[in-house]
CSV table of C-alpha atoms in Angstrom, one decimal:
chain,number,residue,atom,x,y,z
A,1,MET,CA,-8.0,26.4,-12.0
A,2,ILE,CA,-8.8,24.5,-8.8
A,3,ASP,CA,-11.9,23.0,-10.3
A,4,ILE,CA,-9.9,21.8,-13.4
A,5,LEU,CA,-7.2,20.2,-11.1
A,6,PHE,CA,-9.9,18.6,-8.9
A,7,TRP,CA,-11.6,17.0,-11.9
A,8,ALA,CA,-8.3,16.0,-13.5
A,9,LEU,CA,-7.4,14.2,-10.2
A,10,ALA,CA,-10.9,12.6,-10.1
A,11,VAL,CA,-10.3,11.2,-13.6
A,12,VAL,CA,-6.8,10.0,-12.6
A,13,SER,CA,-8.1,8.3,-9.5
A,14,VAL,CA,-10.9,6.5,-11.3
A,15,ALA,CA,-8.7,5.6,-14.3
A,16,SER,CA,-5.9,4.2,-12.2
A,17,GLY,CA,-8.4,2.4,-9.9
A,18,ALA,CA,-9.8,0.7,-13.0
A,19,ALA,CA,-6.3,0.0,-14.3
A,20,VAL,CA,-5.8,-2.2,-11.2
A,21,PHE,CA,-8.1,-4.7,-12.9
A,22,VAL,CA,-6.8,-4.2,-16.4
A,23,VAL,CA,-3.0,-4.5,-16.1
A,24,ASN,CA,-1.6,-7.9,-16.1
A,25,SER,CA,1.0,-7.9,-13.4
A,26,MET,CA,1.0,-7.5,-9.6
A,27,ALA,CA,3.6,-4.8,-9.6
A,28,ARG,CA,1.7,-2.7,-12.1
A,29,ALA,CA,-1.5,-3.2,-10.2
A,30,THR,CA,0.2,-2.1,-7.0
A,31,TYR,CA,1.5,1.1,-8.7
A,32,ALA,CA,-1.9,1.9,-10.2
A,33,LEU,CA,-3.5,1.5,-6.8
A,34,ALA,CA,-0.9,3.8,-5.2
A,35,VAL,CA,-1.6,6.4,-7.9
A,36,SER,CA,-5.3,6.2,-7.3
A,37,PHE,CA,-5.0,6.7,-3.6
A,38,ILE,CA,-2.5,9.6,-4.0
A,39,ALA,CA,-5.0,11.3,-6.3
A,40,VAL,CA,-7.8,10.8,-3.8
A,41,GLY,CA,-5.5,12.1,-1.0
A,42,ILE,CA,-4.7,15.3,-2.9
A,43,MET,CA,-8.4,15.8,-3.6
A,44,LEU,CA,-9.2,15.5,0.1
A,45,VAL,CA,-6.5,18.1,0.8
A,46,MET,CA,-8.0,20.4,-1.8
A,47,VAL,CA,-11.5,20.2,-0.1
A,48,GLY,CA,-10.0,21.2,3.2
A,49,LEU,CA,-9.6,17.8,4.8
A,50,GLU,CA,-5.8,18.1,5.2
A,51,TYR,CA,-5.4,15.5,8.0
A,52,ILE,CA,-7.4,12.8,6.2
A,53,GLY,CA,-5.8,13.6,2.9
A,54,ILE,CA,-2.2,13.4,4.2
A,55,ILE,CA,-3.0,10.2,6.3
A,56,THR,CA,-4.5,8.6,3.2
A,57,ILE,CA,-1.5,9.4,1.1
A,58,LEU,CA,1.0,8.2,3.8
A,59,MET,CA,-0.9,5.1,4.7
A,60,MET,CA,-1.5,4.0,1.1
A,61,VAL,CA,2.0,4.7,-0.1
A,62,MET,CA,3.4,2.8,2.9
A,63,GLU,CA,1.0,-0.1,2.3
A,64,MET,CA,1.9,-0.3,-1.4
A,65,ALA,CA,5.6,-0.2,-0.4
A,66,ILE,CA,5.1,-3.1,2.0
A,67,MET,CA,3.3,-5.0,-0.7
A,68,ALA,CA,6.2,-4.3,-3.1
A,69,VAL,CA,8.6,-5.6,-0.5
A,70,TYR,CA,6.6,-8.8,-0.1
A,71,MET,CA,6.4,-9.2,-3.9
A,72,VAL,CA,10.2,-9.0,-4.2
A,73,MET,CA,10.7,-11.2,-1.2
A,74,TYR,CA,8.4,-14.0,-2.3
A,75,MET,CA,8.2,-13.7,-6.0
A,76,GLY,CA,11.3,-11.8,-7.1
A,77,MET,CA,10.8,-8.7,-9.2
A,78,ASN,CA,10.6,-10.5,-12.6
A,79,PRO,CA,7.6,-12.7,-11.7
A,80,ALA,CA,5.9,-9.6,-10.2
A,81,LEU,CA,6.2,-8.0,-13.6
A,82,MET,CA,5.3,-11.1,-15.6
A,83,PRO,CA,1.9,-11.1,-17.3
A,84,MET,CA,-0.8,-12.9,-15.1
A,85,ASP,CA,-4.5,-12.7,-14.7
A,86,MET,CA,-5.3,-10.3,-11.9
A,87,THR,CA,-8.9,-11.4,-11.6
A,88,HIS,CA,-9.9,-14.8,-10.2
A,89,ASN,CA,-13.3,-16.5,-10.2
A,90,LYS,CA,-14.8,-13.6,-12.2
A,91,ARG,CA,-18.5,-14.7,-12.1
A,92,TRP,CA,-18.7,-15.1,-8.3
A,93,SER,CA,-16.6,-12.0,-7.8
A,94,ALA,CA,-19.1,-10.0,-9.9
A,95,VAL,CA,-22.0,-11.5,-8.0
A,96,LEU,CA,-20.4,-10.8,-4.6
A,97,ALA,CA,-19.5,-7.2,-5.6
A,98,GLY,CA,-23.0,-6.5,-7.0
A,99,GLY,CA,-24.6,-8.0,-3.9
A,100,THR,CA,-22.4,-6.0,-1.6
A,101,PHE,CA,-23.1,-2.8,-3.5
A,102,VAL,CA,-26.9,-3.3,-3.3
A,103,LEU,CA,-26.7,-4.2,0.4
A,104,LEU,CA,-24.6,-1.1,1.3
A,105,ALA,CA,-26.7,1.2,-0.9
A,106,ALA,CA,-30.0,-0.1,0.6
A,107,GLY,CA,-28.5,0.4,4.1
A,108,ALA,CA,-27.4,3.9,3.3
A,109,LEU,CA,-30.9,4.8,1.9
A,110,LEU,CA,-33.1,2.9,4.4
A,111,ILE,CA,-31.4,3.3,7.7
A,112,PRO,CA,-32.8,6.0,10.1
A,113,TRP,CA,-29.9,8.2,10.5
A,114,PRO,CA,-29.6,9.9,13.9
A,115,ALA,CA,-30.2,13.6,14.2
A,116,ARG,CA,-27.2,15.8,15.0
A,117,VAL,CA,-26.7,16.4,18.7
A,118,GLY,CA,-24.6,19.2,20.1
A,119,ALA,CA,-22.3,21.7,18.3
A,120,PRO,CA,-19.3,20.7,16.3
A,121,ALA,CA,-15.9,20.9,17.9
A,122,VAL,CA,-13.9,24.2,17.6
A,123,ASP,CA,-10.9,22.4,16.0
A,124,LEU,CA,-12.4,19.7,13.8
A,125,THR,CA,-9.0,18.4,12.7
A,126,ALA,CA,-7.8,17.8,16.2
A,127,SER,CA,-11.0,16.2,17.4
A,128,LEU,CA,-11.0,13.9,14.3
A,129,GLY,CA,-7.4,13.0,15.0
A,130,GLU,CA,-8.2,12.2,18.6
A,131,ALA,CA,-11.3,10.2,17.6
A,132,LEU,CA,-9.3,8.2,15.0
A,133,MET,CA,-6.0,7.6,16.9
A,134,GLY,CA,-6.5,8.6,20.5
A,135,PRO,CA,-7.2,5.3,22.2
A,136,LYS,CA,-5.2,3.3,19.6
A,137,MET,CA,-2.0,5.4,19.6
A,138,LEU,CA,-0.2,3.1,22.1
A,139,ALA,CA,-1.1,0.0,20.1
A,140,MET,CA,0.1,1.6,16.9
A,141,LEU,CA,3.4,2.8,18.5
A,142,THR,CA,3.9,-0.8,19.7
A,143,ILE,CA,2.9,-2.6,16.6
A,144,SER,CA,4.7,-0.4,14.0
A,145,PRO,CA,8.3,-1.3,15.1
A,146,VAL,CA,7.4,-5.0,15.4
A,147,LEU,CA,5.9,-4.9,11.9
A,148,PHE,CA,9.0,-3.1,10.5
A,149,ALA,CA,11.3,-5.6,12.2
A,150,THR,CA,9.3,-8.5,10.8
A,151,ILE,CA,9.7,-7.0,7.3
A,152,ILE,CA,13.4,-6.6,7.6
A,153,ALA,CA,13.8,-10.1,9.1
A,154,GLY,CA,11.7,-11.5,6.3
A,155,LEU,CA,14.0,-9.9,3.7
A,156,VAL,CA,17.1,-11.1,5.4
A,157,ILE,CA,15.8,-14.7,5.6
A,158,ALA,CA,14.6,-14.6,2.0
A,159,ASN,CA,18.0,-13.4,0.7
A,160,PRO,CA,19.9,-16.7,-0.1
A,161,ARG,CA,23.3,-15.0,-0.6
A,162,GLY,CA,23.8,-12.3,2.0
A,163,ARG,CA,26.8,-10.1,2.7
A,164,TYR,CA,28.3,-12.6,5.2
A,165,ASP,CA,27.8,-15.5,2.8
A,166,ARG,CA,29.9,-13.8,0.2
A,167,TRP,CA,32.5,-12.0,2.3
A,168,GLY,CA,32.6,-14.0,5.5
A,169,ASP,CA,33.8,-12.1,8.7
A,170,ASN,CA,36.5,-10.2,6.8
A,171,LEU,CA,34.5,-7.5,5.0
A,172,LYS,CA,37.7,-5.7,3.9
A,173,ARG,CA,38.9,-8.5,1.5
A,174,ASP,CA,39.4,-7.5,-2.2
A,175,THR,CA,37.3,-10.4,-3.6
A,176,PRO,CA,34.5,-12.3,-2.0
A,177,ASP,CA,34.7,-16.0,-1.2
A,178,ASP,CA,31.5,-16.6,-3.0
A,179,PRO,CA,30.1,-20.1,-2.5
A,180,MET,CA,28.0,-19.8,-5.6
A,181,ARG,CA,29.1,-18.8,-9.1
A,182,GLY,CA,27.8,-15.6,-10.6
A,183,GLY,CA,26.7,-12.4,-8.8
A,184,LEU,CA,28.2,-8.9,-8.9
A,185,GLY,CA,31.8,-8.5,-9.8
A,186,ARG,CA,32.2,-11.9,-11.6
């Protein structure tokens, strides 16, 4: 049963990863990429790498959510769903992707890998977490609220008709004094 689920997730991750280049809108590509990373994260959890699997799912879902916020902020939801070509400069992109693959594959096969030194840590998850986040935790704790505040400020600035534009200082009025026609309740 576990093997079937693993291979099903593998197919889902590859298919949704390929769908990123097949679908014709930014919103659909974003959702397809999120599905691909979630499938990979679940597979990592299944092979016993719970920390990396959960971090992969959380980071990629948050990254896709931020991307969706910026799509709504700068494009509106309808343009994000409108058909558009998701690939640009196809010939040079294929050459660059192929060259990068060959370079990385040659490096992986030709590099003299170092021999293992010492014994593995007793708690591999804790040591991996310390190695990944230990020296960077303060920076992440500082940058995260600033990034979140930037996103909220960007949404507020991008909204042309906010709550105070429609209602003024008296939010308890029955009808808004809307400077623009249309909107909710009209």
